[in-house]
Amino acid sequence: MPSVDEELVSLSEYYFSILYTVIMANINPDLQKERQNGTFEVEKLTNVLDGDKFVTDRRRYVESLALNEKELTDGPDYNFMSRKERYVNSLRKAVHFLKCCNKYNFENPADVYMFERTAFPNEVSPIGLHSAMFIPTLRGQGTKEQIEKWVPLAENHQIIGTYVQTELGHGTFIRGLETTATYDPKTEEFILNSPTLTSTKWWPGGLGKTCNYAVVMALLYTDGKNYGMHPFIVQLRSLDTHEALPGLAIGDIGPKFGYDTIDNGFLRFNHYRIPRMNMLMKSAQVLEDGTYIKSTKNDKSSYGAMVFIRSVMIFGVAARGLAQACTIAIRYSAVRRQSELKKSQPEPQILDYQTQQYKLFPLLASAYAMWFTGLQIRDLYFTVNYDIQQGDTERLPELHALSSGLKSITTSMASWGIERCRLACGGHGYSAASGLPKIYVNVSPACTYEGENTVMLLQCARYLMKAYDAAKNGQKLSGSVDYLSERISLRSSITSEFSLASLVDAYKHRAARMTKEASERLGRLQACGNDPEDAWNLNSVVLTKVAEAHCHYYMVLVFESIVESVEDDGVKEVLKQLCQLFALFGIHENLGDFIQDGFLSNEQMVLVKQKELSLLSDIRRNAVLLVDAFDISDHLLGSILGRFDGNVYENLFEWAKTSPLNKPEVQESYVKYLWPLLNQNKSKL
Amino acid sequence: MPSVDEELVSLSEYYFSILYTVIMANINPDLQKERQNGTFEVEKLTNVLDGDKFVTDRRRYVESLALNEKELTDGPDYNFMSRKERYVNSLRKAVHFLKCCNKYNFENPADVYMFERTAFPNEVSPIGLHSAMFIPTLRGQGTKEQIEKWVPLAENHQIIGTYVQTELGHGTFIRGLETTATYDPKTEEFILNSPTLTSTKWWPGGLGKTCNYAVVMALLYTDGKNYGMHPFIVQLRSLDTHEALPGLAIGDIGPKFGYDTIDNGFLRFNHYRIPRMNMLMKSAQVLEDGTYIKSTKNDKSSYGAMVFIRSVMIFGVAARGLAQACTIAIRYSAVRRQSELKKSQPEPQILDYQTQQYKLFPLLASAYAMWFTGLQIRDLYFTVNYDIQQGDTERLPELHALSSGLKSITTSMASWGIERCRLACGGHGYSAASGLPKIYVNVSPACTYEGENTVMLLQCARYLMKAYDAAKNGQKLSGSVDYLSERISLRSSITSEFSLASLVDAYKHRAARMTKEASERLGRLQACGNDPEDAWNLNSVVLTKVAEAHCHYYMVLVFESIVESVEDDGVKEVLKQLCQLFALFGIHENLGDFIQDGFLSNEQMVLVKQKELSLLSDIRRNAVLLVDAFDISDHLLGSILGRFDGNVYENLFEWAKTSPLNKPEVQESYVKYLWPLLNQNKSKL
């Protein structure tokens, strides 16, 4: 729980209510009607999404602080800037953001997170990794002396650092990295080198132009022996001139699909020397004479950190990204009128078309499912982290596997879902004014970073195979895999009630059956002569599906538990509908998985399809309120189509008029290229 | 068949063989090995894809002409340009392209198409609609006198025009358009007006800054009566100054996800007058006194044109877009080595991972399926068009429905597929250097333009419902829906042979069953009190799935017929594998559809899953050759990852070094923003 400054919060509530009244006066009538017709109180659902009322208030207060900083919000339109301008503007904001952090002196990291999110809506800060990765790595991997030396420099921004791991030829697979750090006992230095082209460090954020320091991961050689990856503190640029230091080649890796605001960079070492003490020595040391000493303490904290980052990705990247896209597409679908449902009647809101509902509402349900799952994993992290502090690491493998799999399926779902939302907005979705392209290119890389999604699924699957073997050997499993040691129902309990328990049960059955089959298939592949690695590879497509099924089950399970925990009847009812839709859409999309062994009968299948469609009508009534409840400000959305007030067309037109291509009206290119073309045959006119 | 200048073709072959030798000398060894290990002759497959050897030769000749035009190929790197620079550069190329058309004096439109494609790789020309829509509409909708007056002006480029239909508030649904053209008999003029904000013309390509004329679609009013949409020739800009004429507001609609090279525009009319004879009067006339006369001839040619455009979209946009993405991802996957299959062995090519094969090979198979389908629809168009000329329009509704549905599913498949290819390239796929973002944003709008994809599916479904009713009433159907009046097998004939006929049969069964069920559901919905429009809407999700099933069946059918027609054994074998994979992947993805009524037995289902995976290994061997066969030049691909020579890393590095953000090394932004930050606490250092 963040500490709450009550006076300020009530002030923020006051401003919020004024703002709300002002906005409502000018609201698009279609949206106004939608907001009057709901069956539940939006604010109560917002509180559920935030955790509780106090978090909602605090979030709004912190967001309002950021929104009041003109340096952060007033700049030129992102869409009208060149790539370089986007980087420079972002750097400008990043520096101001640090000033704000000093000014407001936030105690709670959640406040900093929310403030930064508002300062960089669907963008990345070029110095974001300084506090997200550089300082934590110093703290986590450094000795006490190293922490005392480096962390204050970093916290005072006398040095700005990043975290440098991936290489041109090497990504998720860390053991493949090639950069070397060879110890030279004569000078007591490490010599960093990039022995091959593919060993060029590639992708680290902020590396290209911004940072002057980095933690660099490199293969440690001492006494002629390779000791594997270790972290080193490396100065990259002169603190006076910001020029790259001799022996280093540094630069930006060039334009990307998105991430324009950040200078992902490359770095090559040409026998570059750093002092011995620049190796971060918490878990291993190299002595003056080159002796290598590994710490005896088995440090699991980096696993915990990974779990935490992934929970933030599920919640802060995947769920919020899709929630934003749904907000835009659903509000716009309530405003947009098109075509005809009935002859000689006015064009209906496109939200009234069943096909539009079918595009958007399952995505809305997914956004809720991911949101709750992200929060749940975050809470689980705190629990397990507490256990780790107490020396109990038993649940860590399970949590690691689960968070890997969930990171994968939620970022994939969100990524595809955002594009579906964009396409559901028709032509205008393709305009930068929709805000959707920016959201998409910001979320989509999450499918790759922090572990490529297929690799993540296979990590999850490896854990499931082990757990299944353990269960088969009579071990009683707990946590998210408990069902593998339970007796699983062979026939679905789904009735026309569609109780959430019956839906959880269906997903449990599917995951259990698929795990069992995959394990048996793995056994058969080995039995017929494949060695374990080949068998694993020949089974890997099946295994990714198993991991997906497990994570899908977990999401339904979490969603159910949230619905059960909600006290307000109105909110409970709409969440129940969303949970049902999330589960039923998943069953329909993967129907074969549920009917192939007769688990779901023909009659139940028919019921599922019917209920899926009837839920669309149920949710239709509350659709706009269900996205309002995400409480994402217009500034964060960055979308004309998704404006809270629904005044889409006038703002699209005003925005277009300010487009740089419209100044001047007659362009130089006309004189240079068109005029000669138009006049070459003028005599014939 | 294009007329072939044999001498030039053999010259182009000569150059091609030299080029090939030079390139092969420098080829990445992994790619070289892939190319030596194939089981078929690439050139023969290329001929199948082109149609025959003569088309391949001619295409290469025309492409080489374009590649030799330095004005078209030498410009700055697209990825390093601002939006405005992209537009200007494209305009420059467009003007040079017209000069080339004069110089080479192509007789065959296919030559112009291929030349233009090479000049604008994955881009749109800002004056492309001049010849693609403006001139054809003048010809198609104008009287003899109008054609004689306007077409020469357009062909000599004394005027540059576009086609203006969609509005800010109105897209696919043409009857919703609001722009009015009111006839004033006093002055014998039409008064064009934009009565509402939503009637603002919006999106037409080239309208914003480039064109000085347009064909504008507007509601015709004369004698106080509304006669619906009609086309008008409208001068937009002064031929002297290029300024917008008084009474018009024109401009660019602002930046988009892609399509940077084209100025999609807006246009508002403020009681803007044009002469009566600027109405294109082929199918309707307004006389001097305002009398409206509709032509008695029922003109179906515009339907034919729509079918033609959609066949080009299937073939030229969807299939080629996905083929390009597969070329990039598969070549890169053969070059990229990552992670480990077996301990202490070198990192394998990522193409050896089953999961990577499962991502890419079904997409490769889809690209082939779409390619052949596009060619088939184009041929069908020529047949039906010939029939229309003879007064026989019987097959037009079927072809129209089929091309609508296929346009929808192929552009959707391609769109998602390209993104899957990008994600399969990991982090580097996100770099603009991969070329994949540019391909994606160029293909994705095809899901919306020329009829929004869901609307297209429902048009197809409407035809299927009618056809099914006719069949039920005993009518014998022909063409692509013949199966609706046939007796359908109730059990699949699939065996471990996986004959293509048995796969076609499976898709036929699925489409027939779903059509029948959807029709019955529609009946039930009406029987329980819904009026036909509401029943249609309540059934529309089901109906889109029916249309997809029909089109999916058709694609398998076409693919089968191509395989059967191929004579070369090696080519026939690999195409058969691709056809099987296309069909089996579709069955697995939609398993519920095939097993829910017992059509596919449990044993067959197991066989399907096994065969799907074993096909991955079969196709693995030829994967690189199968994308080489598309014969898409490096210039067209615009991808460092997908280079024919496979020299990925050195070129990524060289490219990054030239990125604008790397000049100068220390940026002004450092001095302005970073230096003050780094030095604020310097005294403490």
XYZ file of C-alpha atoms in Angstrom, chain A residues 79-80 82-84 87-89 91-92 95 98-99 102 127 153 155-160 167-173 175-177 197-198 200 202-203 208-212 237-244 249-260 262-263 266 268 332 336-343 347 352-356 358-359 415-417 419-420 422-424 426-433 437-438 440-442 444-445 447-448 452 454 458 513 517 521 524 531 533-534 536-542 544-545 588-589 591-593 595-597 602 605 609-610 612-613 616-617 649-657 659-667 669-670 673-675 677-685, chain B residues 79-80 82-84 87-89 91-92 95 98-99 102 127 153 155-160 167-173 175-177 197-198 200 202-203 208-212 237-244 249-260 262-263 266 268 332 336-343 347 352-356 358-359 415-417 419-420 422-424 426-433 437-438 440-442 444-445 447-448 452 454 458 513 517 521 524 531 533-534 536-542 544-545 588-589 591-593 595-597 602 605 609-610 612-613 616-617 649-657 659-667 669-670 673-675 677-685:
350
model
C 3.125 11.937 -34.777
C 4.564 14.962 -36.526
C 11.042 12.825 -37.181
C 12.842 9.976 -35.498
C 15.625 12.239 -34.287
C 14.629 10.933 -29.430
C 15.604 14.484 -28.495
C 12.153 15.299 -27.173
C 15.596 12.967 -23.682
C 14.366 16.426 -22.782
C 15.761 15.013 -17.731
C 14.278 13.306 -12.957
C 13.837 16.846 -11.678
C 13.482 15.132 -6.834
C 17.482 6.771 -19.705
C 27.312 8.427 -8.595
C 21.767 8.120 -8.204
C 23.115 11.649 -8.489
C 23.229 11.221 -12.275
C 26.912 11.967 -12.418
C 27.028 8.857 -14.526
C 24.189 7.486 -16.659
C 24.876 -9.248 -29.096
C 24.405 -9.002 -32.833
C 24.414 -12.774 -33.103
C 22.992 -13.688 -29.689
C 19.772 -12.951 -27.873
C 17.772 -15.034 -25.418
C 20.409 -17.786 -25.238
C 25.490 -19.064 -23.046
C 26.060 -18.164 -26.668
C 27.442 -14.696 -25.910
C 31.416 -9.465 -35.714
C 28.572 -11.370 -34.081
C 29.135 -6.845 -31.205
C 23.502 -4.891 -29.980
C 20.113 -3.559 -28.825
C 23.722 4.419 -28.711
C 23.973 8.105 -27.784
C 22.866 8.656 -24.214
C 24.739 6.616 -21.621
C 28.331 7.095 -20.518
C 32.176 7.916 -22.953
C 34.262 10.808 -21.711
C 32.565 12.621 -18.856
C 33.869 15.858 -20.338
C 33.172 15.583 -24.039
C 30.762 12.603 -24.187
C 32.944 11.153 -26.940
C 33.362 7.391 -27.033
C 32.988 1.794 -31.187
C 29.536 2.926 -30.083
C 26.466 4.003 -31.982
C 22.742 3.800 -32.554
C 21.539 0.618 -34.321
C 19.245 2.547 -36.647
C 15.494 3.018 -36.984
C 13.039 0.364 -35.867
C 9.316 -0.408 -36.159
C 8.838 1.792 -33.105
C 10.849 2.722 -30.008
C 11.881 5.911 -31.804
C 15.200 5.432 -27.447
C 18.689 4.963 -28.835
C 25.810 -1.158 -30.518
C 32.449 -3.036 -29.902
C -15.053 4.754 -31.358
C -19.092 5.594 -35.433
C -22.303 5.040 -37.379
C -22.096 3.078 -40.555
C -24.071 1.000 -43.012
C -27.542 -0.260 -42.232
C -29.042 -2.908 -40.065
C -32.531 -2.076 -41.265
C -33.645 -0.412 -44.456
C -27.040 4.201 -39.709
C -24.500 -2.861 -32.605
C -23.158 -5.249 -35.213
C -22.652 -8.702 -33.814
C -19.477 -9.093 -35.858
C -18.021 -5.942 -34.281
C -17.302 -10.490 -31.627
C -14.097 -8.704 -32.604
C -0.035 -7.890 -29.500
C -2.535 -9.584 -31.824
C -5.413 -8.055 -29.920
C -3.971 -5.050 -34.102
C -7.474 -6.533 -34.119
C -6.960 -1.268 -34.942
C -8.508 -3.175 -37.820
C -11.901 -2.964 -36.112
C -11.520 0.514 -40.235
C -9.559 3.056 -42.240
C -9.246 5.541 -39.402
C -7.498 2.882 -37.312
C -4.618 3.129 -39.782
C -4.222 6.852 -39.167
C -1.651 7.836 -36.581
C -4.522 9.855 -35.079
C -0.094 2.111 -34.289
C 1.948 3.718 -31.523
C 1.110 -1.629 -31.109
C 4.751 -0.959 -31.882
C 5.309 -0.245 -28.204
C 4.830 -5.899 -29.691
C 8.566 -6.037 -28.757
C 7.008 -10.756 -27.389
C 10.778 -10.814 -27.815
C 11.582 -14.781 -26.642
C 8.495 -19.514 -27.773
C 9.224 -24.224 -23.643
C -4.893 -34.164 -20.780
C -0.237 -36.772 -23.847
C 4.689 -38.655 -26.691
C 7.562 -42.704 -27.229
C 18.138 -39.094 -27.865
C 17.409 -33.568 -27.026
C 16.115 -34.695 -30.396
C 12.438 -32.773 -27.050
C 12.803 -30.872 -30.330
C 10.479 -33.271 -32.165
C 7.929 -32.716 -29.410
C 8.428 -28.982 -29.053
C 5.398 -27.809 -31.048
C 3.198 -30.004 -28.883
C 4.326 -25.052 -26.586
C 0.636 -25.895 -26.843
C -14.656 -22.128 -29.122
C -11.305 -21.045 -30.587
C -12.811 -26.459 -29.736
C -10.925 -29.551 -30.871
C -9.021 -29.611 -27.576
C -14.269 -32.254 -27.654
C -11.723 -34.701 -29.061
C -11.854 -36.984 -26.052
C -22.309 -32.282 -28.549
C -20.793 -27.639 -27.461
C -21.629 -21.505 -28.968
C -25.039 -20.104 -28.055
C -20.847 -17.059 -26.386
C -23.089 -15.098 -28.732
C -22.081 -10.396 -26.634
C -25.548 -8.838 -26.250
C -14.553 13.859 -36.369
C -13.970 17.531 -35.528
C -10.722 16.635 -33.849
C -9.569 14.396 -36.685
C -10.128 17.292 -39.054
C -8.373 19.852 -36.846
C -5.451 17.496 -36.341
C -5.065 16.810 -40.056
C -4.977 20.521 -40.816
C -0.042 18.065 -40.351
C 3.431 19.248 -41.506
C 2.718 18.212 -45.086
C 0.038 20.912 -45.190
C 2.582 23.671 -44.675
C 3.006 25.386 -47.107
C -0.034 24.650 -49.206
C 1.988 24.436 -52.402
C 5.124 22.469 -51.780
C 8.178 19.440 -54.688
C 5.395 20.738 -56.921
C 8.702 17.640 -60.050
C 5.044 18.202 -60.866
C 5.211 21.484 -62.753
C 5.440 17.074 -65.836
C 2.210 19.024 -66.143
C 3.697 21.488 -68.591
C 5.714 19.264 -70.871
C 2.778 18.941 -73.239
C 1.179 22.276 -72.482
C 1.414 23.538 -76.033
C -1.073 20.815 -76.946
C -3.673 22.097 -74.444
C 14.339 4.037 -43.462
C 16.386 7.163 -42.861
C 11.260 11.733 -42.652
C 7.674 11.401 -43.743
C 7.903 14.479 -45.953
C 6.604 11.708 -50.051
C 8.898 13.981 -52.047
C 11.210 11.139 -53.007
C 6.907 11.948 -56.219
C 10.311 12.331 -57.829
C 7.620 11.454 -62.458
C 6.247 8.119 -66.307
C 9.236 9.110 -68.414
C 7.261 6.680 -72.492
C 0.140 9.475 -58.611
C -5.375 15.464 -71.158
C -2.727 10.564 -70.581
C -0.460 13.495 -71.479
C -0.322 14.393 -67.779
C -1.618 17.865 -68.419
C -3.942 17.023 -65.575
C -3.253 14.565 -62.733
C -15.721 10.448 -46.500
C -14.704 11.209 -42.944
C -17.834 9.475 -41.688
C -18.352 6.913 -44.458
C -16.308 4.092 -45.896
C -17.362 0.776 -47.349
C -21.084 1.587 -47.175
C -25.157 4.620 -49.714
C -24.168 6.516 -46.598
C -22.098 9.111 -48.467
C -18.371 17.602 -41.156
C -18.710 13.871 -41.755
C -15.646 15.736 -45.799
C -11.219 11.655 -46.621
C -8.481 9.154 -47.557
C -3.758 15.971 -50.379
C -0.968 17.687 -52.274
C -0.448 16.071 -55.661
C -3.532 15.948 -57.861
C -5.187 18.866 -59.590
C -6.179 23.142 -58.102
C -5.063 25.916 -60.367
C -3.088 24.599 -63.324
C -0.846 27.642 -62.981
C -0.163 27.922 -59.282
C -1.345 24.541 -57.965
C -3.291 26.405 -55.292
C -6.631 24.960 -54.241
C -10.490 23.102 -48.736
C -7.874 20.466 -49.541
C -5.068 18.946 -47.569
C -3.172 15.893 -46.407
C -4.912 13.831 -43.698
C -1.744 13.487 -41.647
C 0.685 10.658 -40.851
C -0.400 7.042 -40.823
C 0.967 3.657 -39.770
C 2.596 3.473 -43.196
C 1.822 4.753 -46.702
C 4.218 7.636 -46.018
C 1.408 8.997 -50.546
C -0.626 12.061 -49.640
C -9.245 15.520 -47.477
C -14.428 19.971 -48.566
C 17.432 -15.507 -42.033
C 20.902 -17.385 -37.771
C 22.441 -19.791 -35.294
C 21.168 -19.705 -31.772
C 20.860 -21.697 -28.567
C 21.525 -25.397 -28.455
C 19.788 -28.520 -29.566
C 22.520 -30.717 -28.133
C 24.988 -29.973 -25.401
C 24.604 -23.514 -32.149
C 16.267 -26.705 -37.379
C 13.977 -26.016 -34.447
C 10.598 -27.626 -34.915
C 8.895 -24.618 -33.355
C 10.529 -22.309 -35.913
C 5.933 -24.609 -37.330
C 5.873 -20.828 -37.369
C -1.371 -9.548 -42.663
C -1.095 -11.825 -39.611
C 1.410 -14.004 -41.424
C 3.806 -10.231 -38.454
C 4.414 -13.860 -37.502
C 8.664 -10.677 -38.234
C 8.336 -12.096 -34.743
C 10.036 -15.300 -35.908
C 13.381 -12.186 -32.976
C 14.771 -8.794 -32.069
C 16.243 -8.114 -35.488
C 12.787 -8.484 -37.026
C 11.836 -5.309 -35.178
C 14.662 -3.352 -36.815
C 13.721 -1.441 -39.928
C 16.686 -3.266 -41.464
C 7.755 -3.500 -40.791
C 7.584 -1.778 -44.180
C 3.502 -5.150 -43.003
C 2.264 -1.588 -43.008
C 1.997 -1.771 -46.774
C -2.240 -4.474 -43.749
C -4.479 -1.680 -45.177
C -7.808 -5.619 -44.966
C -9.791 -2.393 -45.129
C -13.698 -3.939 -45.295
C -15.849 -8.476 -42.479
C -20.811 -11.236 -45.243
C -22.068 -28.555 -43.140
C -26.244 -25.102 -40.219
C -29.989 -21.121 -37.764
C -34.811 -20.522 -36.610
C -37.309 -9.801 -38.604
C -32.427 -7.997 -40.768
C -32.176 -8.707 -37.048
C -29.122 -11.745 -40.178
C -27.240 -9.649 -37.641
C -27.733 -12.232 -34.899
C -26.329 -14.827 -37.280
C -23.526 -12.733 -38.695
C -20.643 -14.148 -36.665
C -21.659 -17.622 -37.793
C -18.465 -14.931 -41.483
C -17.163 -18.337 -40.446
C -5.587 -28.680 -36.975
C -6.242 -24.966 -36.383
C -10.087 -29.050 -35.499
C -13.491 -28.662 -33.885
C -15.057 -27.997 -37.281
C -14.460 -33.610 -35.692
C -17.630 -32.290 -34.080
C -19.959 -34.309 -36.311
C -10.108 -40.118 -33.616
C -7.209 -36.907 -36.142
C -1.399 -34.241 -36.241
C 1.437 -36.659 -36.958
C 1.505 -32.170 -40.009
C 4.699 -32.453 -37.972
C 7.786 -29.932 -41.388
C 10.851 -32.167 -41.636
C 25.550 -9.349 -39.829
C 28.184 -7.355 -41.705
C 25.441 -5.516 -43.550
C 23.404 -4.858 -40.419
C 26.472 -3.279 -38.871
C 27.343 -1.203 -41.934
C 23.738 -0.035 -42.212
C 23.549 0.964 -38.547
C 26.696 3.028 -38.864
C 21.971 5.844 -39.382
C 21.314 9.606 -39.118
C 21.369 9.480 -35.333
C 25.063 8.587 -35.565
C 25.942 11.899 -37.183
C 27.503 13.715 -35.395
C 28.826 11.396 -32.730
C 28.063 13.838 -29.948
C 24.639 15.325 -30.481
C 20.954 17.214 -27.369
C 23.854 16.103 -25.175
C 19.972 18.244 -21.851
C 22.512 15.674 -20.677
C 25.448 17.899 -19.805
C 22.127 16.807 -15.707
C 25.527 15.131 -15.458
C 27.155 18.223 -14.017
C 24.578 19.451 -11.549
C 26.228 17.482 -8.763
C 29.738 17.553 -10.165
C 31.204 19.284 -7.144
C 30.354 16.142 -5.191
C 32.408 13.911 -7.500
